[in-house]
mmCIF file of C-alpha atoms and ligand atoms in Angstrom:
data_model
loop_
_atom_site.group_PDB
_atom_site.id
_atom_site.type_symbol
_atom_site.label_atom_id
_atom_site.label_comp_id
_atom_site.label_asym_id
_atom_site.label_seq_id
_atom_site.Cartn_x
_atom_site.Cartn_y
_atom_site.Cartn_z
ATOM 1 C CA MET A 1 88.645 148.720 149.434
ATOM 2 C CA PRO A 2 87.072 147.161 146.364
ATOM 3 C CA GLU A 3 90.156 147.823 144.207
ATOM 4 C CA ILE A 4 92.347 145.824 146.512
ATOM 5 C CA ARG A 5 89.929 142.897 146.581
ATOM 6 C CA LEU A 6 89.792 142.846 142.798
ATOM 7 C CA GLU A 7 93.536 142.794 142.554
ATOM 8 C CA THR A 8 93.766 139.906 144.978
ATOM 9 C CA THR A 9 91.203 137.926 142.995
ATOM 10 C CA ASP A 10 93.125 138.497 139.761
ATOM 11 C CA THR A 11 96.365 137.306 141.256
ATOM 12 C CA MET A 12 94.690 134.191 142.630
ATOM 13 C CA ALA A 13 93.087 133.457 139.272
ATOM 14 C CA GLU A 14 96.441 133.778 137.530
ATOM 15 C CA LYS A 15 97.904 131.219 139.851
ATOM 16 C CA THR A 16 95.275 128.553 139.198
ATOM 17 C CA LEU A 17 95.796 126.478 136.081
ATOM 18 C CA LYS A 18 92.643 124.712 134.883
ATOM 19 C CA ILE A 19 93.585 121.508 133.138
ATOM 20 C CA ALA A 20 91.435 118.747 131.648
ATOM 21 C CA THR A 21 93.037 115.340 131.334
ATOM 22 C CA ILE A 22 91.802 112.669 128.954
ATOM 23 C CA PRO A 23 93.785 109.638 130.140
ATOM 24 C CA GLY A 24 92.174 107.514 127.400
ATOM 25 C CA ASP A 25 92.940 103.899 126.563
ATOM 26 C CA GLY A 26 95.511 101.196 127.296
ATOM 27 C CA THR A 27 98.469 102.582 129.204
ATOM 28 C CA GLY A 28 97.187 106.158 128.775
ATOM 29 C CA PRO A 29 95.795 106.328 132.338
ATOM 30 C CA GLU A 30 99.047 105.002 133.850
ATOM 31 C CA VAL A 31 101.280 107.552 132.160
ATOM 32 C CA THR A 32 98.772 110.345 132.769
ATOM 33 C CA ALA A 33 98.831 109.545 136.498
ATOM 34 C CA GLU A 34 102.606 110.018 136.555
ATOM 35 C CA ALA A 35 102.420 113.263 134.583
ATOM 36 C CA VAL A 36 99.792 114.598 137.011
ATOM 37 C CA LYS A 37 101.943 113.519 139.965
ATOM 38 C CA VAL A 38 104.822 115.568 138.541
ATOM 39 C CA LEU A 39 102.455 118.471 137.851
ATOM 40 C CA GLU A 40 101.328 118.489 141.479
ATOM 41 C CA GLY A 41 104.924 118.290 142.676
ATOM 42 C CA VAL A 42 106.088 121.183 140.548
ATOM 43 C CA ALA A 43 102.994 123.300 141.346
ATOM 44 C CA ALA A 44 103.760 123.016 145.068
ATOM 45 C CA ILE A 45 107.339 124.165 144.498
ATOM 46 C CA GLU A 46 106.594 126.945 142.018
ATOM 47 C CA GLY A 47 103.557 128.194 143.924
ATOM 48 C CA PHE A 48 100.600 127.732 141.639
ATOM 49 C CA VAL A 49 97.480 125.598 141.879
ATOM 50 C CA ALA A 50 96.694 122.898 139.325
ATOM 51 C CA ASP A 51 92.968 122.323 139.094
ATOM 52 C CA VAL A 52 92.716 119.008 137.209
ATOM 53 C CA GLU A 53 89.471 117.579 135.847
ATOM 54 C CA THR A 54 89.684 114.003 134.551
ATOM 55 C CA LEU A 55 87.475 113.054 131.591
ATOM 56 C CA ASP A 56 86.632 109.426 130.817
ATOM 57 C CA TRP A 57 86.646 109.838 127.021
ATOM 58 C CA GLY A 58 88.105 106.971 125.013
ATOM 59 C CA GLY A 59 87.508 103.407 123.895
ATOM 60 C CA ASP A 60 85.758 102.041 126.987
ATOM 61 C CA ARG A 61 83.290 104.897 127.131
ATOM 62 C CA TYR A 62 82.656 104.589 123.394
ATOM 63 C CA LEU A 63 81.960 100.855 123.705
ATOM 64 C CA ALA A 64 79.600 101.456 126.621
ATOM 65 C CA THR A 65 77.706 104.485 125.276
ATOM 66 C CA GLY A 66 78.454 104.815 121.542
ATOM 67 C CA GLU A 67 79.638 108.343 122.247
ATOM 68 C CA ILE A 68 83.172 109.619 121.695
ATOM 69 C CA ILE A 69 83.064 113.311 122.624
ATOM 70 C CA PRO A 70 79.982 113.735 124.826
ATOM 71 C CA GLU A 71 77.554 116.585 124.264
ATOM 72 C CA GLY A 72 78.939 119.812 125.662
ATOM 73 C CA GLY A 73 82.414 118.261 125.809
ATOM 74 C CA LEU A 74 84.050 120.816 123.546
ATOM 75 C CA ASP A 75 82.524 123.705 125.478
ATOM 76 C CA LEU A 76 83.882 122.198 128.659
ATOM 77 C CA LEU A 77 87.382 122.038 127.144
ATOM 78 C CA ARG A 78 87.054 125.664 126.060
ATOM 79 C CA THR A 79 86.795 126.672 129.731
ATOM 80 C CA LYS A 80 90.222 125.132 130.443
ATOM 81 C CA ASP A 81 93.711 126.578 130.181
ATOM 82 C CA ALA A 82 94.995 123.395 128.555
ATOM 83 C CA VAL A 83 94.197 119.758 127.825
ATOM 84 C CA PHE A 84 96.365 116.709 128.483
ATOM 85 C CA LEU A 85 95.724 113.555 126.444
ATOM 86 C CA GLY A 86 97.185 110.205 127.579
ATOM 87 C CA ALA A 87 96.630 107.854 124.634
ATOM 88 C CA ILE A 88 93.835 106.572 122.453
ATOM 89 C CA GLY A 89 93.454 103.247 120.653
ATOM 90 C CA HIS A 90 91.416 100.311 121.950
ATOM 91 C CA PRO A 91 91.781 96.677 120.820
ATOM 92 C CA ASP A 92 87.973 96.292 120.531
ATOM 93 C CA VAL A 93 87.398 99.470 118.503
ATOM 94 C CA ALA A 94 88.097 99.457 114.750
ATOM 95 C CA PRO A 95 91.139 101.525 113.766
ATOM 96 C CA GLY A 96 90.298 105.083 112.759
ATOM 97 C CA ILE A 97 87.162 105.555 114.860
ATOM 98 C CA LEU A 98 88.783 106.977 117.973
ATOM 99 C CA GLU A 99 91.610 108.615 116.027
ATOM 100 C CA LYS A 100 89.130 110.531 113.879
ATOM 101 C CA GLY A 101 86.385 110.925 116.479
ATOM 102 C CA LEU A 102 88.584 112.081 119.319
ATOM 103 C CA LEU A 103 92.138 113.148 118.480
ATOM 104 C CA LEU A 104 91.582 114.634 115.017
ATOM 105 C CA ASP A 105 88.203 116.052 115.980
ATOM 106 C CA LEU A 106 89.699 117.909 118.935
ATOM 107 C CA ARG A 107 92.579 119.227 116.808
ATOM 108 C CA PHE A 108 90.123 120.504 114.197
ATOM 109 C CA GLN A 109 87.322 121.778 116.435
ATOM 110 C CA LEU A 110 89.702 123.579 118.765
ATOM 111 C CA ASP A 111 91.610 124.815 115.686
ATOM 112 C CA GLN A 112 94.922 123.610 117.064
ATOM 113 C CA TYR A 113 96.780 124.537 113.931
ATOM 114 C CA ILE A 114 100.316 123.949 115.197
ATOM 115 C CA ASN A 115 101.654 120.524 116.088
ATOM 116 C CA LEU A 116 104.891 121.207 117.919
ATOM 117 C CA ARG A 117 107.244 118.248 118.206
ATOM 118 C CA PRO A 118 110.679 118.713 119.743
ATOM 119 C CA VAL A 119 113.314 116.166 118.731
ATOM 120 C CA LYS A 120 115.780 116.316 121.590
ATOM 121 C CA LEU A 121 118.101 113.557 122.735
ATOM 122 C CA LEU A 122 118.259 113.650 126.533
ATOM 123 C CA PRO A 123 121.306 112.647 128.584
ATOM 124 C CA GLY A 124 121.627 108.891 129.056
ATOM 125 C CA VAL A 125 119.123 108.114 126.315
ATOM 126 C CA GLU A 126 120.177 105.782 123.541
ATOM 127 C CA THR A 127 119.711 106.823 119.912
ATOM 128 C CA PRO A 128 119.972 104.388 117.001
ATOM 129 C CA LEU A 129 122.332 106.869 115.304
ATOM 130 C CA ALA A 130 125.875 105.590 115.874
ATOM 131 C CA GLY A 131 128.249 107.989 117.581
ATOM 132 C CA ARG A 132 125.646 110.688 118.210
ATOM 133 C CA GLY A 133 124.846 112.384 121.513
ATOM 134 C CA PRO A 134 122.617 115.113 122.975
ATOM 135 C CA ASP A 135 124.700 117.846 121.279
ATOM 136 C CA ASP A 136 123.856 116.449 117.843
ATOM 137 C CA ILE A 137 120.125 115.904 118.163
ATOM 138 C CA ASP A 138 118.185 118.973 119.240
ATOM 139 C CA PHE A 139 115.704 120.389 116.772
ATOM 140 C CA VAL A 140 111.985 121.088 116.590
ATOM 141 C CA VAL A 141 109.380 120.187 113.989
ATOM 142 C CA VAL A 142 106.457 122.577 113.503
ATOM 143 C CA ARG A 143 103.788 120.518 111.769
ATOM 144 C CA GLU A 144 100.697 122.172 110.292
ATOM 145 C CA ASN A 145 97.804 120.424 112.037
ATOM 146 C CA THR A 146 94.458 121.197 110.368
ATOM 147 C CA GLU A 147 94.799 120.829 106.579
ATOM 148 C CA ASP A 148 96.412 118.688 103.874
ATOM 149 C CA LEU A 149 95.361 115.045 103.510
ATOM 150 C CA TYR A 150 93.900 115.175 107.021
ATOM 151 C CA CYS A 151 90.862 117.263 106.034
ATOM 152 C CA GLY A 152 88.786 114.150 105.278
ATOM 153 C CA VAL A 153 87.630 115.291 101.837
ATOM 154 C CA GLY A 154 87.154 112.538 99.275
ATOM 155 C CA GLY A 155 84.964 109.649 98.324
ATOM 156 C CA PHE A 156 84.442 106.446 96.406
ATOM 157 C CA LEU A 157 82.971 105.787 93.010
ATOM 158 C CA LYS A 158 81.757 102.281 92.106
ATOM 159 C CA LYS A 159 82.927 101.042 95.500
ATOM 160 C CA GLY A 160 83.560 97.316 95.695
ATOM 161 C CA THR A 161 83.589 96.814 91.926
ATOM 162 C CA PRO A 162 86.612 96.214 89.682
ATOM 163 C CA ASP A 163 86.157 99.803 88.418
ATOM 164 C CA GLU A 164 86.363 101.335 91.867
ATOM 165 C CA VAL A 165 87.765 104.854 92.173
ATOM 166 C CA ALA A 166 88.911 106.397 95.474
ATOM 167 C CA VAL A 167 89.691 110.082 95.818
ATOM 168 C CA GLN A 168 91.447 111.555 98.872
ATOM 169 C CA GLN A 169 91.960 115.263 98.569
ATOM 170 C CA ALA A 170 94.732 117.361 100.108
ATOM 171 C CA ILE A 171 93.570 120.879 100.894
ATOM 172 C CA TYR A 172 95.924 123.806 101.443
ATOM 173 C CA THR A 173 94.759 127.345 102.131
ATOM 174 C CA ARG A 174 96.715 130.576 102.130
ATOM 175 C CA LYS A 175 95.414 131.353 105.618
ATOM 176 C CA GLY A 176 96.256 127.865 106.883
ATOM 177 C CA CYS A 177 99.826 127.788 105.643
ATOM 178 C CA GLU A 178 100.563 131.409 106.429
ATOM 179 C CA ARG A 179 99.536 131.233 110.077
ATOM 180 C CA CYS A 180 101.647 128.105 110.555
ATOM 181 C CA ILE A 181 104.687 129.480 108.718
ATOM 182 C CA ARG A 182 104.467 132.788 110.573
ATOM 183 C CA TRP A 183 104.270 131.016 113.919
ATOM 184 C CA ALA A 184 107.305 128.912 112.956
ATOM 185 C CA PHE A 185 109.320 132.041 112.130
ATOM 186 C CA GLU A 186 108.371 133.601 115.475
ATOM 187 C CA TYR A 187 109.293 130.388 117.252
ATOM 188 C CA THR A 188 112.667 130.161 115.498
ATOM 189 C CA ARG A 189 113.387 133.771 116.425
ATOM 190 C CA GLN A 190 112.505 133.159 120.080
ATOM 191 C CA ARG A 191 114.374 129.866 120.279
ATOM 192 C CA ASN A 192 117.353 131.898 119.155
ATOM 193 C CA SER A 193 119.739 128.989 118.686
ATOM 194 C CA PRO A 194 123.120 129.788 117.126
ATOM 195 C CA LYS A 195 121.770 128.298 113.881
ATOM 196 C CA LYS A 196 118.586 130.402 113.925
ATOM 197 C CA THR A 197 117.398 128.623 110.793
ATOM 198 C CA LEU A 198 113.917 127.691 109.668
ATOM 199 C CA THR A 199 113.800 124.887 107.085
ATOM 200 C CA LEU A 200 110.704 124.394 104.973
ATOM 201 C CA VAL A 201 110.139 120.692 104.255
ATOM 202 C CA ALA A 202 107.775 119.947 101.364
ATOM 203 C CA LYS A 203 107.748 118.376 97.903
ATOM 204 C CA THR A 204 107.641 121.322 95.514
ATOM 205 C CA ASN A 205 108.996 119.256 92.609
ATOM 206 C CA VAL A 206 105.861 117.081 92.522
ATOM 207 C CA LEU A 207 103.095 118.833 94.467
ATOM 208 C CA THR A 208 103.276 121.805 92.124
ATOM 209 C CA PHE A 209 100.038 123.414 93.307
ATOM 210 C CA GLY A 210 99.658 122.944 97.053
ATOM 211 C CA HIS A 211 103.331 123.067 97.879
ATOM 212 C CA ASP A 212 103.855 125.952 95.487
ATOM 213 C CA LEU A 213 101.446 127.862 97.712
ATOM 214 C CA TRP A 214 103.546 126.852 100.733
ATOM 215 C CA TRP A 215 106.778 127.829 98.972
ATOM 216 C CA ARG A 216 105.525 131.268 97.911
ATOM 217 C CA THR A 217 104.038 131.955 101.330
ATOM 218 C CA PHE A 218 107.285 130.888 103.025
ATOM 219 C CA GLN A 219 109.297 133.306 100.859
ATOM 220 C CA GLU A 220 106.887 136.177 101.542
ATOM 221 C CA VAL A 221 106.716 135.679 105.303
ATOM 222 C CA ALA A 222 110.521 135.309 105.438
ATOM 223 C CA ARG A 223 110.839 138.982 104.462
ATOM 224 C CA ASP A 224 109.393 139.920 107.856
ATOM 225 C CA TYR A 225 112.135 137.910 109.616
ATOM 226 C CA PRO A 226 115.470 139.041 108.144
ATOM 227 C CA ASP A 227 117.266 137.781 111.277
ATOM 228 C CA VAL A 228 116.121 134.184 110.657
ATOM 229 C CA LYS A 229 118.023 132.143 108.050
ATOM 230 C CA THR A 230 115.890 130.009 105.745
ATOM 231 C CA ASP A 231 116.451 126.702 104.022
ATOM 232 C CA TYR A 232 114.394 124.227 102.004
ATOM 233 C CA ASN A 233 114.462 120.395 101.836
ATOM 234 C CA HIS A 234 112.295 118.041 99.853
ATOM 235 C CA VAL A 235 110.741 115.621 102.335
ATOM 236 C CA ASP A 236 112.568 112.562 101.024
ATOM 237 C CA ALA A 237 115.915 114.323 101.334
ATOM 238 C CA CYS A 238 114.917 115.524 104.807
ATOM 239 C CA CYS A 239 114.545 111.885 105.943
ATOM 240 C CA MET A 240 118.081 111.293 104.758
ATOM 241 C CA TRP A 241 119.522 114.424 106.408
ATOM 242 C CA MET A 242 117.746 113.772 109.694
ATOM 243 C CA VAL A 243 119.714 110.526 109.934
ATOM 244 C CA LYS A 244 122.964 111.731 108.358
ATOM 245 C CA ASN A 245 123.301 115.283 109.757
ATOM 246 C CA PRO A 246 120.679 115.859 112.462
ATOM 247 C CA GLU A 247 122.848 118.618 113.970
ATOM 248 C CA ALA A 248 122.186 120.794 110.911
ATOM 249 C CA TYR A 249 118.538 121.345 111.848
ATOM 250 C CA ASP A 250 117.163 124.030 114.135
ATOM 251 C CA VAL A 251 113.430 124.359 113.316
ATOM 252 C CA ILE A 252 111.558 122.592 110.522
ATOM 253 C CA VAL A 253 108.146 123.740 109.304
ATOM 254 C CA THR A 254 106.118 121.294 107.237
ATOM 255 C CA THR A 255 102.719 120.138 106.060
ATOM 256 C CA ASN A 256 100.452 117.870 108.105
ATOM 257 C CA MET A 257 101.076 114.484 106.438
ATOM 258 C CA PHE A 258 104.815 114.938 105.986
ATOM 259 C CA GLY A 259 105.029 116.239 109.540
ATOM 260 C CA ASP A 260 103.299 113.110 110.797
ATOM 261 C CA ILE A 261 105.846 110.907 109.051
ATOM 262 C CA ILE A 262 109.065 112.772 109.805
ATOM 263 C CA THR A 263 108.185 113.153 113.483
ATOM 264 C CA ASP A 264 108.049 109.380 113.893
ATOM 265 C CA LEU A 265 111.550 109.327 112.455
ATOM 266 C CA GLY A 266 112.431 112.175 114.825
ATOM 267 C CA GLY A 267 110.861 110.274 117.711
ATOM 268 C CA ILE A 268 113.112 107.295 117.197
ATOM 269 C CA LEU A 269 116.210 109.509 116.845
ATOM 270 C CA GLN A 270 115.490 110.951 120.278
ATOM 271 C CA GLY A 271 115.132 107.552 121.903
ATOM 272 C CA GLY A 272 111.692 106.334 120.927
ATOM 273 C CA MET A 273 108.069 106.663 121.917
ATOM 274 C CA GLY A 274 108.971 106.368 125.590
ATOM 275 C CA VAL A 275 110.291 109.934 125.538
ATOM 276 C CA ALA A 276 108.737 111.758 122.536
ATOM 277 C CA ALA A 277 106.062 114.352 123.292
ATOM 278 C CA GLY A 278 104.145 116.959 121.359
ATOM 279 C CA GLY A 279 101.721 119.834 121.643
ATOM 280 C CA ASN A 280 98.678 120.629 119.522
ATOM 281 C CA LEU A 281 98.586 124.394 119.852
ATOM 282 C CA ASN A 282 95.964 126.993 119.201
ATOM 283 C CA PRO A 283 98.161 130.026 119.839
ATOM 284 C CA ASP A 284 95.374 132.544 119.187
ATOM 285 C CA PRO A 285 93.989 134.558 122.125
ATOM 286 C CA GLY A 286 91.644 132.319 124.092
ATOM 287 C CA GLY A 287 92.788 129.237 122.155
ATOM 288 C CA VAL A 288 92.964 125.909 124.003
ATOM 289 C CA SER A 289 95.977 123.683 123.368
ATOM 290 C CA MET A 290 96.378 119.962 123.966
ATOM 291 C CA PHE A 291 99.543 118.084 124.910
ATOM 292 C CA GLU A 292 100.259 114.397 124.498
ATOM 293 C CA PRO A 293 102.957 111.764 124.599
ATOM 294 C CA MET A 294 103.535 110.708 120.992
ATOM 295 C CA GLY A 295 103.276 106.968 121.580
ATOM 296 C CA GLY A 296 100.084 104.951 121.373
ATOM 297 C CA SER A 297 98.027 103.132 123.986
ATOM 298 C CA ALA A 298 100.291 100.021 124.044
ATOM 299 C CA PRO A 299 97.459 97.684 125.230
ATOM 300 C CA LYS A 300 99.825 94.779 125.872
ATOM 301 C CA TYR A 301 101.494 96.738 128.691
ATOM 302 C CA LYS A 302 98.232 97.939 130.230
ATOM 303 C CA GLY A 303 98.208 97.606 134.002
ATOM 304 C CA THR A 304 101.691 96.059 134.186
ATOM 305 C CA ASP A 305 103.599 99.090 135.542
ATOM 306 C CA GLN A 306 106.124 98.681 132.715
ATOM 307 C CA ILE A 307 105.347 101.548 130.345
ATOM 308 C CA ASN A 308 107.678 104.553 130.244
ATOM 309 C CA PRO A 309 105.983 107.701 131.632
ATOM 310 C CA ILE A 310 108.795 110.069 130.529
ATOM 311 C CA ALA A 311 107.030 111.062 127.280
ATOM 312 C CA ALA A 312 103.894 111.954 129.243
ATOM 313 C CA ILE A 313 105.949 113.889 131.793
ATOM 314 C CA ASN A 314 107.681 115.735 128.937
ATOM 315 C CA ALA A 315 104.249 116.528 127.478
ATOM 316 C CA MET A 316 103.211 117.972 130.851
ATOM 317 C CA GLY A 317 106.377 120.082 130.784
ATOM 318 C CA MET A 318 105.373 121.402 127.368
ATOM 319 C CA LEU A 319 101.875 122.132 128.662
ATOM 320 C CA LEU A 320 103.324 124.282 131.440
ATOM 321 C CA GLU A 321 105.757 126.005 129.067
ATOM 322 C CA HIS A 322 102.810 127.049 126.908
ATOM 323 C CA SER A 323 100.461 127.878 129.790
ATOM 324 C CA GLY A 324 102.432 130.662 131.409
ATOM 325 C CA GLN A 325 104.573 128.503 133.721
ATOM 326 C CA PRO A 326 107.993 128.435 132.017
ATOM 327 C CA ALA A 327 109.899 128.090 135.309
ATOM 328 C CA ALA A 328 107.906 124.972 136.180
ATOM 329 C CA ALA A 329 108.531 123.599 132.692
ATOM 330 C CA ALA A 330 112.280 124.193 132.993
ATOM 331 C CA ARG A 331 112.270 122.496 136.401
ATOM 332 C CA ILE A 332 110.594 119.410 134.917
ATOM 333 C CA ASP A 333 113.108 119.370 132.028
ATOM 334 C CA ARG A 334 116.023 119.408 134.473
ATOM 335 C CA ALA A 335 114.458 116.680 136.625
ATOM 336 C CA VAL A 336 113.756 114.454 133.625
ATOM 337 C CA ALA A 337 117.312 114.911 132.293
ATOM 338 C CA HIS A 338 118.627 113.935 135.737
ATOM 339 C CA VAL A 339 116.506 110.775 135.823
ATOM 340 C CA THR A 340 117.301 109.661 132.249
ATOM 341 C CA GLY A 341 120.948 110.596 132.683
ATOM 342 C CA THR A 342 121.675 109.003 136.052
ATOM 343 C CA LYS A 343 118.922 106.505 136.922
ATOM 344 C CA MET A 344 117.123 104.762 134.090
ATOM 345 C CA LYS A 345 118.753 101.809 132.331
ATOM 346 C CA SER A 346 116.737 102.159 129.126
ATOM 347 C CA GLN A 347 113.731 104.025 127.759
ATOM 348 C CA ALA A 348 112.048 100.843 126.517
ATOM 349 C CA ALA A 349 108.968 99.512 128.323
ATOM 350 C CA GLY A 350 109.894 96.810 130.816
ATOM 351 C CA LYS A 351 113.623 97.571 130.592
ATOM 352 C CA MET A 352 113.830 100.850 132.477
ATOM 353 C CA GLY A 353 115.240 99.304 135.649
ATOM 354 C CA TYR A 354 112.182 100.762 137.424
ATOM 355 C CA GLY A 355 108.427 100.495 137.109
ATOM 356 C CA THR A 356 106.202 103.218 135.674
ATOM 357 C CA LYS A 357 105.297 104.635 139.095
ATOM 358 C CA ALA A 358 108.889 104.496 140.340
ATOM 359 C CA VAL A 359 110.076 106.541 137.359
ATOM 360 C CA GLY A 360 107.385 109.134 138.173
ATOM 361 C CA ASP A 361 108.584 109.175 141.794
ATOM 362 C CA LEU A 362 112.197 109.675 140.692
ATOM 363 C CA VAL A 363 111.200 112.693 138.600
ATOM 364 C CA VAL A 364 109.193 114.160 141.509
ATOM 365 C CA GLU A 365 112.182 113.646 143.806
ATOM 366 C CA ALA A 366 114.491 115.371 141.310
ATOM 367 C CA LEU A 367 112.251 118.454 141.078
ATOM 368 C CA SER A 368 113.748 120.055 144.160
HETATM 369 C C1 IPM B 401 100.015 111.473 115.458
HETATM 370 C C2 IPM B 401 99.199 110.265 115.112
HETATM 371 C C3 IPM B 401 97.867 110.729 114.534
HETATM 372 C C4 IPM B 401 98.170 111.536 113.289
HETATM 373 C C5 IPM B 401 96.881 109.583 114.249
HETATM 374 C C6 IPM B 401 96.633 108.729 115.474
HETATM 375 C C7 IPM B 401 95.584 110.096 113.688
HETATM 376 O O1 IPM B 401 99.890 109.431 114.238
HETATM 377 O O2 IPM B 401 99.600 112.238 116.345
HETATM 378 O O3 IPM B 401 101.084 111.673 114.869
HETATM 379 O O4 IPM B 401 98.276 110.957 112.194
HETATM 380 O O5 IPM B 401 98.274 112.755 113.405
HETATM 381 MN MN1 MN B 402 101.875 110.102 113.798
#
């Protein structure tokens, strides 16, 4: 009967996850390969199909063709359930070109307005904070991802003369901050930690226009979430508290530029770029999100089998968490914690006690 056939087709479709990978530059392809290996392992166990399309976007393609995102590229990404980005940054391409032309362009064009960056110290991972362990460092930064100083508005006057003027504008919109703040409240509610606290991080004592808009919006949205406690830190104080009392944080919501800076601090608290991962989310219906290890392309380690793939594997876990496969994500989290906790000597490239591929194999082995 036609009804039955339709139902079968729907179920099949639900079980196929369409993913585009952009392995990118430097060590990006190596860590992406390990993340995909783990994806295939977990898909087999959890019973879904990962349909992976690999895109050659990045420095080499740009040098060969002059093109960063090829024509039709965005439309192709819009047909996917999620995107995985390895790393961008090429020694022969001037700084800023690939960052703006690929990473920032994708964030903006796909309207990925949340940058979600967990700061979680895994078992066996060393933090530079003396006397701190996994119980102390477990919070999440929700970074606004499409506005602020990142909007690219500005210009020069009298460029190259002694009277030169440079203007770089920060733009904040009610819509932009409200959708981010609201998402952060929802996330804090769902995370449901004993602290259940959302902290706004900004600089209201100096940025008396833009961050006043954030402050007022935060207070208004908070009324819809009486079960979530709220707090506020100036960004400079936040840097201090993250080091002094990281256990006090649950979820932080912040502006794009400050979020960029404090998540590097967060990254090092959780053991460095070898483990830190993030997601650029478009949580709207039909939105396409992109997941990435936070570290760069580390060209000096390219092709040496020394780079740590854990951050990329964590990013793949986040991708699954946000693509309707929470059980698979939890399985990856457990496997990674097992490998960092009982196998790896260090999270630093070249000091792991294993090569890149061997670490990927250990995670795959620990999945079941
Ligand atoms: C990040 C990076 C990017 C940013 C750069 C590469 C444009 O630092 O993802 O945090 O500033 O957002
Ligand atoms: Mn950054």
